[in-house]
Amino acid sequence: MPLLAVLAYPDPLDALEAAVQRWRIAFPTLQFAALPPHFTLVFPNESVAEADLRLHVQTCAEDFAAFPFVLRCALAVKEAASDRFYLFLVLDEGFSQLVRLHDQLYSGILAPHLRLDLPFIPHITVGYTTDAVVCHQAAQAINAEGITFPGHIHRLTLFDVENMAELGQTNLRGS
């Protein structure tokens, strides 16, 4: 089975994506994935069939209306199972909606795959490094800018991680 994830891309994406690219250039020791900025709501999983996951996502999306969010803060976070430090952009507004959506997605067929040993922090990843100081300094520099990125979450994207391919989108209610 493919390695599948569920993502939510912010709308609009342009200004946020430009800022993330600028920060990645400013901190060249940060490593990053080639994906545009996104929130990961279901982490990569190969135990659930694509058709089953697609139906589950569609069912969950019916319970959630599109909602606004605002990113205002960068945060350096240590990954529990490795020596990596991640640079996250975290939500001020929209936090509870994204947590509830994540929790709903991890019900039913995904319930056995919920990681209860790790807190879910809704975020957009800027990059990662094994250097804690670099990660912390990058977060401080971003926060010193006084960032504000408002947007909306309108849809969920089923994503094949191994092939770096979108497998379809599901609109939230009212989108």
Short mmCIF file of N, CA and C in Angstrom, two decimals:
data_model
loop_
_atom_site.label_atom_id
_atom_site.label_comp_id
_atom_site.label_asym_id
_atom_site.label_seq_id
_atom_site.Cartn_x
_atom_site.Cartn_y
_atom_site.Cartn_z
N MET A 1 0.85 -1.19 0.00
CA MET A 1 0.00 0.00 0.00
C MET A 1 0.88 1.24 0.00
N PRO A 2 0.39 2.32 -0.62
CA PRO A 2 1.19 3.56 -0.62
C PRO A 2 1.23 4.20 0.76
N LEU A 3 2.23 5.03 0.95
CA LEU A 3 2.39 5.81 2.18
C LEU A 3 1.58 7.08 2.02
N LEU A 4 0.45 7.18 2.73
CA LEU A 4 -0.51 8.26 2.53
C LEU A 4 -0.56 9.21 3.71
N ALA A 5 -0.80 10.48 3.41
CA ALA A 5 -0.98 11.52 4.42
C ALA A 5 -2.18 12.38 4.01
N VAL A 6 -2.69 13.15 4.96
CA VAL A 6 -3.75 14.12 4.66
C VAL A 6 -3.21 15.49 5.03
N LEU A 7 -3.23 16.38 4.05
CA LEU A 7 -2.69 17.73 4.20
C LEU A 7 -3.80 18.76 4.03
N ALA A 8 -3.56 19.95 4.59
CA ALA A 8 -4.42 21.10 4.34
C ALA A 8 -3.51 22.24 3.92
N TYR A 9 -3.71 22.71 2.69
CA TYR A 9 -2.92 23.84 2.19
C TYR A 9 -3.63 25.14 2.56
N PRO A 10 -2.87 26.10 3.06
CA PRO A 10 -3.48 27.39 3.39
C PRO A 10 -3.88 28.14 2.13
N ASP A 11 -4.93 28.92 2.25
CA ASP A 11 -5.38 29.77 1.15
C ASP A 11 -5.56 31.19 1.70
N PRO A 12 -4.85 32.18 1.20
CA PRO A 12 -3.93 32.14 0.07
C PRO A 12 -2.57 31.59 0.49
N LEU A 13 -1.82 31.16 -0.49
CA LEU A 13 -0.52 30.53 -0.24
C LEU A 13 0.66 31.42 -0.63
N ASP A 14 0.46 32.34 -1.55
CA ASP A 14 1.57 33.09 -2.17
C ASP A 14 2.48 33.80 -1.17
N ALA A 15 1.93 34.67 -0.32
CA ALA A 15 2.77 35.46 0.60
C ALA A 15 3.46 34.56 1.61
N LEU A 16 2.75 33.56 2.11
CA LEU A 16 3.34 32.63 3.07
C LEU A 16 4.47 31.83 2.42
N GLU A 17 4.24 31.33 1.22
CA GLU A 17 5.26 30.55 0.54
C GLU A 17 6.50 31.40 0.25
N ALA A 18 6.30 32.65 -0.13
CA ALA A 18 7.43 33.55 -0.39
C ALA A 18 8.23 33.78 0.89
N ALA A 19 7.55 33.98 2.00
CA ALA A 19 8.25 34.20 3.28
C ALA A 19 9.01 32.95 3.70
N VAL A 20 8.40 31.78 3.57
CA VAL A 20 9.08 30.53 3.94
C VAL A 20 10.33 30.35 3.09
N GLN A 21 10.24 30.61 1.79
CA GLN A 21 11.42 30.49 0.92
C GLN A 21 12.50 31.48 1.34
N ARG A 22 12.11 32.70 1.71
CA ARG A 22 13.08 33.70 2.16
C ARG A 22 13.79 33.24 3.43
N TRP A 23 13.05 32.65 4.36
CA TRP A 23 13.66 32.17 5.61
C TRP A 23 14.57 30.98 5.34
N ARG A 24 14.20 30.15 4.41
CA ARG A 24 15.05 29.00 4.09
C ARG A 24 16.37 29.46 3.49
N ILE A 25 16.35 30.53 2.72
CA ILE A 25 17.59 31.10 2.17
C ILE A 25 18.41 31.76 3.28
N ALA A 26 17.73 32.44 4.20
CA ALA A 26 18.41 33.13 5.30
C ALA A 26 19.08 32.16 6.28
N PHE A 27 18.56 30.95 6.36
CA PHE A 27 19.10 29.94 7.27
C PHE A 27 19.45 28.70 6.45
N PRO A 28 20.57 28.76 5.71
CA PRO A 28 20.89 27.70 4.76
C PRO A 28 21.16 26.33 5.39
N THR A 29 21.40 26.28 6.70
CA THR A 29 21.63 24.98 7.32
C THR A 29 20.31 24.24 7.60
N LEU A 30 19.17 24.93 7.43
CA LEU A 30 17.89 24.24 7.58
C LEU A 30 17.64 23.35 6.37
N GLN A 31 17.18 22.16 6.62
CA GLN A 31 16.77 21.26 5.55
C GLN A 31 15.25 21.32 5.46
N PHE A 32 14.70 20.99 4.31
CA PHE A 32 13.26 21.09 4.15
C PHE A 32 12.79 20.18 3.03
N ALA A 33 11.49 19.90 3.04
CA ALA A 33 10.87 19.13 1.96
C ALA A 33 10.50 20.06 0.82
N ALA A 34 10.25 19.50 -0.34
CA ALA A 34 9.95 20.30 -1.52
C ALA A 34 8.47 20.70 -1.61
N LEU A 35 7.67 20.33 -0.66
CA LEU A 35 6.24 20.66 -0.70
C LEU A 35 6.00 22.12 -0.36
N PRO A 36 4.95 22.72 -0.91
CA PRO A 36 4.56 24.06 -0.47
C PRO A 36 4.14 24.01 1.01
N PRO A 37 4.11 25.15 1.67
CA PRO A 37 3.66 25.17 3.07
C PRO A 37 2.29 24.51 3.23
N HIS A 38 2.16 23.71 4.28
CA HIS A 38 0.92 22.96 4.52
C HIS A 38 0.83 22.56 5.99
N PHE A 39 -0.37 22.22 6.41
CA PHE A 39 -0.61 21.60 7.71
C PHE A 39 -0.78 20.10 7.46
N THR A 40 -0.05 19.27 8.19
CA THR A 40 -0.24 17.82 8.09
C THR A 40 -1.26 17.42 9.15
N LEU A 41 -2.36 16.83 8.71
CA LEU A 41 -3.43 16.44 9.63
C LEU A 41 -3.44 14.94 9.91
N VAL A 42 -3.04 14.15 8.92
CA VAL A 42 -2.83 12.71 9.11
C VAL A 42 -1.42 12.43 8.64
N PHE A 43 -0.61 11.94 9.54
CA PHE A 43 0.79 11.70 9.25
C PHE A 43 0.94 10.44 8.39
N PRO A 44 2.02 10.36 7.62
CA PRO A 44 2.17 9.26 6.67
C PRO A 44 1.87 7.90 7.28
N ASN A 45 1.04 7.14 6.54
CA ASN A 45 0.55 5.85 7.02
C ASN A 45 0.40 4.92 5.83
N GLU A 46 0.86 3.70 5.96
CA GLU A 46 0.71 2.74 4.87
C GLU A 46 -0.19 1.58 5.25
N SER A 47 -0.90 1.70 6.35
CA SER A 47 -1.75 0.61 6.83
C SER A 47 -3.20 0.71 6.38
N VAL A 48 -3.57 1.83 5.80
CA VAL A 48 -4.96 2.04 5.40
C VAL A 48 -4.99 2.17 3.87
N ALA A 49 -5.89 1.44 3.25
CA ALA A 49 -6.02 1.47 1.79
C ALA A 49 -6.47 2.85 1.33
N GLU A 50 -6.00 3.23 0.15
CA GLU A 50 -6.31 4.56 -0.39
C GLU A 50 -7.82 4.81 -0.48
N ALA A 51 -8.56 3.85 -1.00
CA ALA A 51 -10.02 4.03 -1.16
C ALA A 51 -10.69 4.21 0.20
N ASP A 52 -10.26 3.45 1.19
CA ASP A 52 -10.83 3.55 2.53
C ASP A 52 -10.49 4.90 3.16
N LEU A 53 -9.25 5.35 2.99
CA LEU A 53 -8.85 6.65 3.55
C LEU A 53 -9.59 7.78 2.84
N ARG A 54 -9.73 7.68 1.54
CA ARG A 54 -10.44 8.72 0.78
C ARG A 54 -11.88 8.86 1.30
N LEU A 55 -12.57 7.74 1.49
CA LEU A 55 -13.95 7.76 1.99
C LEU A 55 -13.99 8.33 3.41
N HIS A 56 -13.04 7.95 4.24
CA HIS A 56 -12.99 8.46 5.62
C HIS A 56 -12.79 9.97 5.63
N VAL A 57 -11.88 10.48 4.81
CA VAL A 57 -11.63 11.92 4.74
C VAL A 57 -12.89 12.65 4.27
N GLN A 58 -13.57 12.11 3.27
CA GLN A 58 -14.80 12.74 2.77
C GLN A 58 -15.87 12.79 3.85
N THR A 59 -16.00 11.72 4.61
CA THR A 59 -16.98 11.67 5.69
C THR A 59 -16.64 12.69 6.78
N CYS A 60 -15.39 12.76 7.16
CA CYS A 60 -14.97 13.71 8.19
C CYS A 60 -15.15 15.15 7.73
N ALA A 61 -14.84 15.42 6.47
CA ALA A 61 -14.93 16.79 5.93
C ALA A 61 -16.36 17.32 5.98
N GLU A 62 -17.35 16.44 5.91
CA GLU A 62 -18.74 16.86 5.96
C GLU A 62 -19.09 17.51 7.29
N ASP A 63 -18.35 17.20 8.34
CA ASP A 63 -18.62 17.74 9.67
C ASP A 63 -17.93 19.07 9.95
N PHE A 64 -17.12 19.56 9.01
CA PHE A 64 -16.33 20.77 9.26
C PHE A 64 -16.55 21.80 8.16
N ALA A 65 -16.86 23.00 8.59
CA ALA A 65 -16.95 24.12 7.65
C ALA A 65 -15.56 24.69 7.45
N ALA A 66 -15.36 25.34 6.30
CA ALA A 66 -14.11 26.06 6.07
C ALA A 66 -13.92 27.05 7.21
N PHE A 67 -12.66 27.31 7.58
CA PHE A 67 -12.42 28.19 8.71
C PHE A 67 -11.15 29.02 8.50
N PRO A 68 -11.13 30.19 9.16
CA PRO A 68 -9.95 31.06 9.05
C PRO A 68 -8.88 30.65 10.06
N PHE A 69 -7.66 31.07 9.79
CA PHE A 69 -6.56 30.90 10.73
C PHE A 69 -5.63 32.10 10.61
N VAL A 70 -4.78 32.28 11.61
CA VAL A 70 -3.72 33.28 11.54
C VAL A 70 -2.46 32.68 12.17
N LEU A 71 -1.36 32.74 11.41
CA LEU A 71 -0.04 32.34 11.91
C LEU A 71 0.67 33.61 12.37
N ARG A 72 1.19 33.59 13.60
CA ARG A 72 1.88 34.78 14.12
C ARG A 72 3.18 34.46 14.85
N CYS A 73 3.57 33.19 14.88
CA CYS A 73 4.69 32.84 15.74
C CYS A 73 5.50 31.68 15.15
N ALA A 74 6.82 31.77 15.30
CA ALA A 74 7.71 30.67 14.95
C ALA A 74 8.15 30.00 16.24
N LEU A 75 8.35 28.69 16.18
CA LEU A 75 8.68 27.92 17.36
C LEU A 75 9.68 26.83 17.00
N ALA A 76 10.75 26.70 17.78
CA ALA A 76 11.72 25.62 17.61
C ALA A 76 11.25 24.45 18.47
N VAL A 77 11.12 23.26 17.85
CA VAL A 77 10.58 22.09 18.53
C VAL A 77 11.50 20.90 18.31
N LYS A 78 11.87 20.23 19.37
CA LYS A 78 12.71 19.03 19.31
C LYS A 78 11.84 17.83 18.96
N GLU A 79 12.25 17.08 17.95
CA GLU A 79 11.55 15.84 17.62
C GLU A 79 11.93 14.78 18.64
N ALA A 80 10.95 14.13 19.21
CA ALA A 80 11.20 13.19 20.31
C ALA A 80 12.07 12.01 19.92
N ALA A 81 11.88 11.48 18.72
CA ALA A 81 12.54 10.22 18.36
C ALA A 81 13.83 10.40 17.57
N SER A 82 14.34 11.62 17.48
CA SER A 82 15.56 11.83 16.70
C SER A 82 16.36 13.00 17.26
N ASP A 83 17.43 13.35 16.56
CA ASP A 83 18.24 14.49 16.98
C ASP A 83 17.86 15.76 16.22
N ARG A 84 16.71 15.76 15.57
CA ARG A 84 16.27 16.91 14.78
C ARG A 84 15.52 17.94 15.62
N PHE A 85 15.70 19.20 15.23
CA PHE A 85 14.94 20.32 15.76
C PHE A 85 14.19 20.92 14.58
N TYR A 86 12.89 21.09 14.74
CA TYR A 86 12.05 21.61 13.66
C TYR A 86 11.69 23.07 13.92
N LEU A 87 11.65 23.84 12.85
CA LEU A 87 11.21 25.23 12.92
C LEU A 87 9.78 25.27 12.39
N PHE A 88 8.85 25.55 13.29
CA PHE A 88 7.43 25.56 12.98
C PHE A 88 6.90 26.98 12.95
N LEU A 89 5.90 27.23 12.10
CA LEU A 89 5.02 28.39 12.22
C LEU A 89 3.76 27.85 12.85
N VAL A 90 3.36 28.45 13.98
CA VAL A 90 2.22 27.93 14.72
C VAL A 90 1.05 28.91 14.71
N LEU A 91 -0.12 28.34 14.92
CA LEU A 91 -1.36 29.09 14.85
C LEU A 91 -1.63 29.91 16.10
N ASP A 92 -2.13 31.11 15.90
CA ASP A 92 -2.76 31.88 16.96
C ASP A 92 -4.27 31.62 16.88
N GLU A 93 -4.83 31.91 15.73
CA GLU A 93 -6.26 31.69 15.50
C GLU A 93 -6.42 30.47 14.60
N GLY A 94 -7.48 29.72 14.84
CA GLY A 94 -7.72 28.51 14.07
C GLY A 94 -7.14 27.26 14.72
N PHE A 95 -6.45 27.43 15.84
CA PHE A 95 -5.81 26.31 16.52
C PHE A 95 -6.83 25.23 16.89
N SER A 96 -7.91 25.63 17.56
CA SER A 96 -8.88 24.63 18.04
C SER A 96 -9.57 23.93 16.87
N GLN A 97 -9.87 24.65 15.78
CA GLN A 97 -10.51 24.01 14.64
C GLN A 97 -9.60 22.96 14.02
N LEU A 98 -8.30 23.28 13.90
CA LEU A 98 -7.37 22.32 13.29
C LEU A 98 -7.17 21.11 14.21
N VAL A 99 -7.12 21.32 15.51
CA VAL A 99 -7.00 20.20 16.45
C VAL A 99 -8.24 19.30 16.36
N ARG A 100 -9.42 19.91 16.33
CA ARG A 100 -10.65 19.10 16.23
C ARG A 100 -10.72 18.33 14.91
N LEU A 101 -10.27 18.96 13.82
CA LEU A 101 -10.26 18.28 12.53
C LEU A 101 -9.27 17.10 12.56
N HIS A 102 -8.09 17.33 13.12
CA HIS A 102 -7.10 16.26 13.29
C HIS A 102 -7.70 15.11 14.11
N ASP A 103 -8.33 15.45 15.22
CA ASP A 103 -8.92 14.41 16.09
C ASP A 103 -10.02 13.64 15.37
N GLN A 104 -10.85 14.32 14.59
CA GLN A 104 -11.92 13.65 13.84
C GLN A 104 -11.31 12.70 12.80
N LEU A 105 -10.26 13.16 12.12
CA LEU A 105 -9.62 12.31 11.12
C LEU A 105 -9.02 11.05 11.75
N TYR A 106 -8.54 11.17 12.99
CA TYR A 106 -7.97 10.01 13.68
C TYR A 106 -9.01 9.19 14.44
N SER A 107 -10.25 9.28 14.00
CA SER A 107 -11.30 8.40 14.53
C SER A 107 -11.49 7.25 13.53
N GLY A 108 -12.38 6.34 13.83
CA GLY A 108 -12.71 5.27 12.88
C GLY A 108 -11.50 4.48 12.44
N ILE A 109 -11.30 4.36 11.13
CA ILE A 109 -10.23 3.51 10.61
C ILE A 109 -8.83 3.98 10.98
N LEU A 110 -8.68 5.27 11.32
CA LEU A 110 -7.36 5.77 11.70
C LEU A 110 -7.12 5.77 13.21
N ALA A 111 -8.13 5.45 14.00
CA ALA A 111 -7.98 5.48 15.46
C ALA A 111 -6.78 4.67 15.96
N PRO A 112 -6.50 3.49 15.43
CA PRO A 112 -5.36 2.72 15.93
C PRO A 112 -4.00 3.36 15.62
N HIS A 113 -3.98 4.37 14.75
CA HIS A 113 -2.72 4.97 14.31
C HIS A 113 -2.42 6.31 14.98
N LEU A 114 -3.32 6.76 15.87
CA LEU A 114 -3.09 8.01 16.58
C LEU A 114 -1.95 7.86 17.57
N ARG A 115 -0.98 8.76 17.48
CA ARG A 115 0.17 8.75 18.41
C ARG A 115 -0.22 9.49 19.68
N LEU A 116 -0.51 8.76 20.72
CA LEU A 116 -0.88 9.37 22.00
C LEU A 116 0.34 9.79 22.81
N ASP A 117 1.53 9.37 22.38
CA ASP A 117 2.75 9.74 23.09
C ASP A 117 3.30 11.09 22.64
N LEU A 118 2.70 11.68 21.60
CA LEU A 118 3.16 12.97 21.10
C LEU A 118 1.98 13.94 21.02
N PRO A 119 2.19 15.17 21.48
CA PRO A 119 1.10 16.14 21.33
C PRO A 119 1.00 16.58 19.88
N PHE A 120 -0.22 16.87 19.43
CA PHE A 120 -0.40 17.41 18.09
C PHE A 120 -0.31 18.93 18.18
N ILE A 121 0.66 19.49 17.50
CA ILE A 121 0.83 20.95 17.43
C ILE A 121 0.56 21.35 15.98
N PRO A 122 -0.61 21.95 15.71
CA PRO A 122 -0.88 22.37 14.34
C PRO A 122 0.18 23.38 13.89
N HIS A 123 0.81 23.10 12.76
CA HIS A 123 1.94 23.95 12.35
C HIS A 123 2.21 23.81 10.85
N ILE A 124 3.00 24.73 10.37
CA ILE A 124 3.60 24.65 9.05
C ILE A 124 5.10 24.57 9.29
N THR A 125 5.75 23.57 8.72
CA THR A 125 7.18 23.38 8.92
C THR A 125 7.96 24.29 7.97
N VAL A 126 8.87 25.09 8.54
CA VAL A 126 9.78 25.90 7.74
C VAL A 126 10.99 25.05 7.35
N GLY A 127 11.51 24.27 8.30
CA GLY A 127 12.66 23.42 8.04
C GLY A 127 13.08 22.70 9.30
N TYR A 128 14.19 21.98 9.19
CA TYR A 128 14.71 21.26 10.35
C TYR A 128 16.23 21.22 10.29
N THR A 129 16.83 20.95 11.45
CA THR A 129 18.28 20.88 11.57
C THR A 129 18.61 20.03 12.79
N THR A 130 19.86 19.62 12.91
CA THR A 130 20.30 18.95 14.14
C THR A 130 20.94 19.95 15.09
N ASP A 131 21.00 21.21 14.69
CA ASP A 131 21.62 22.26 15.50
C ASP A 131 20.54 23.06 16.24
N ALA A 132 20.39 22.79 17.53
CA ALA A 132 19.36 23.44 18.34
C ALA A 132 19.51 24.96 18.35
N VAL A 133 20.74 25.43 18.40
CA VAL A 133 20.99 26.88 18.46
C VAL A 133 20.53 27.55 17.17
N VAL A 134 20.87 26.96 16.04
CA VAL A 134 20.45 27.53 14.75
C VAL A 134 18.93 27.58 14.67
N CYS A 135 18.27 26.52 15.09
CA CYS A 135 16.81 26.47 15.03
C CYS A 135 16.20 27.55 15.93
N HIS A 136 16.72 27.67 17.14
CA HIS A 136 16.22 28.68 18.07
C HIS A 136 16.46 30.10 17.54
N GLN A 137 17.64 30.34 16.99
CA GLN A 137 17.95 31.67 16.43
C GLN A 137 17.05 31.99 15.24
N ALA A 138 16.76 31.01 14.42
CA ALA A 138 15.86 31.23 13.29
C ALA A 138 14.46 31.60 13.79
N ALA A 139 13.97 30.89 14.81
CA ALA A 139 12.66 31.21 15.38
C ALA A 139 12.65 32.63 15.95
N GLN A 140 13.71 33.00 16.65
CA GLN A 140 13.79 34.36 17.21
C GLN A 140 13.79 35.41 16.10
N ALA A 141 14.54 35.16 15.03
CA ALA A 141 14.61 36.12 13.93
C ALA A 141 13.25 36.29 13.25
N ILE A 142 12.56 35.19 13.04
CA ILE A 142 11.23 35.26 12.42
C ILE A 142 10.26 36.00 13.34
N ASN A 143 10.29 35.68 14.62
CA ASN A 143 9.39 36.33 15.57
C ASN A 143 9.69 37.83 15.70
N ALA A 144 10.94 38.21 15.53
CA ALA A 144 11.32 39.63 15.59
C ALA A 144 10.70 40.42 14.43
N GLU A 145 10.37 39.74 13.34
CA GLU A 145 9.72 40.40 12.20
C GLU A 145 8.28 40.78 12.50
N GLY A 146 7.69 40.17 13.52
CA GLY A 146 6.29 40.45 13.82
C GLY A 146 5.36 39.91 12.74
N ILE A 147 5.53 38.66 12.38
CA ILE A 147 4.79 38.06 11.27
C ILE A 147 3.30 37.94 11.55
N THR A 148 2.52 38.05 10.50
CA THR A 148 1.09 37.78 10.54
C THR A 148 0.69 37.24 9.17
N PHE A 149 0.25 35.99 9.15
CA PHE A 149 -0.21 35.35 7.92
C PHE A 149 -1.62 34.82 8.13
N PRO A 150 -2.62 35.60 7.70
CA PRO A 150 -3.99 35.10 7.78
C PRO A 150 -4.31 34.23 6.57
N GLY A 151 -5.26 33.35 6.75
CA GLY A 151 -5.69 32.51 5.64
C GLY A 151 -6.91 31.71 6.02
N HIS A 152 -7.26 30.78 5.16
CA HIS A 152 -8.40 29.89 5.37
C HIS A 152 -8.00 28.46 5.01
N ILE A 153 -8.67 27.53 5.64
CA ILE A 153 -8.59 26.13 5.26
C ILE A 153 -9.93 25.78 4.63
N HIS A 154 -9.90 25.41 3.35
CA HIS A 154 -11.12 25.10 2.60
C HIS A 154 -11.24 23.63 2.23
N ARG A 155 -10.10 22.94 2.14
CA ARG A 155 -10.13 21.57 1.64
C ARG A 155 -9.00 20.75 2.24
N LEU A 156 -9.16 19.44 2.11
CA LEU A 156 -8.14 18.49 2.54
C LEU A 156 -7.59 17.79 1.31
N THR A 157 -6.30 17.48 1.33
CA THR A 157 -5.64 16.85 0.21
C THR A 157 -5.09 15.50 0.63
N LEU A 158 -5.46 14.46 -0.09
CA LEU A 158 -4.89 13.14 0.11
C LEU A 158 -3.58 13.11 -0.66
N PHE A 159 -2.50 12.72 0.02
CA PHE A 159 -1.16 12.87 -0.55
C PHE A 159 -0.38 11.56 -0.45
N ASP A 160 0.21 11.15 -1.57
CA ASP A 160 1.08 9.97 -1.65
C ASP A 160 2.51 10.45 -1.38
N VAL A 161 3.03 10.14 -0.21
CA VAL A 161 4.33 10.63 0.23
C VAL A 161 5.47 10.05 -0.61
N GLU A 162 5.41 8.76 -0.91
CA GLU A 162 6.50 8.12 -1.65
C GLU A 162 6.66 8.71 -3.06
N ASN A 163 5.55 9.02 -3.71
CA ASN A 163 5.59 9.55 -5.07
C ASN A 163 5.44 11.06 -5.13
N MET A 164 5.34 11.70 -3.94
CA MET A 164 5.18 13.16 -3.87
C MET A 164 4.06 13.61 -4.81
N ALA A 165 2.89 12.98 -4.66
CA ALA A 165 1.78 13.26 -5.58
C ALA A 165 0.47 13.45 -4.83
N GLU A 166 -0.28 14.45 -5.25
CA GLU A 166 -1.63 14.64 -4.72
C GLU A 166 -2.55 13.61 -5.37
N LEU A 167 -3.40 13.00 -4.54
CA LEU A 167 -4.32 11.97 -5.03
C LEU A 167 -5.76 12.46 -5.05
N GLY A 168 -5.97 13.72 -4.76
CA GLY A 168 -7.31 14.29 -4.78
C GLY A 168 -7.55 15.19 -3.59
N GLN A 169 -8.58 16.02 -3.73
CA GLN A 169 -8.94 16.96 -2.69
C GLN A 169 -10.40 16.76 -2.29
N THR A 170 -10.69 17.08 -1.04
CA THR A 170 -12.03 17.03 -0.51
C THR A 170 -12.34 18.37 0.13
N ASN A 171 -13.40 19.02 -0.32
CA ASN A 171 -13.77 20.31 0.26
C ASN A 171 -14.40 20.14 1.62
N LEU A 172 -14.11 21.07 2.51
CA LEU A 172 -14.83 21.14 3.77
C LEU A 172 -16.22 21.70 3.47
N ARG A 173 -17.15 21.48 4.35
CA ARG A 173 -18.53 21.93 4.16
C ARG A 173 -18.54 23.44 3.88
N GLY A 174 -19.33 23.84 2.89
CA GLY A 174 -19.47 25.26 2.58
C GLY A 174 -18.38 25.81 1.69
N SER A 175 -17.47 24.96 1.22
CA SER A 175 -16.39 25.44 0.35
C SER A 175 -16.74 25.27 -1.10
#
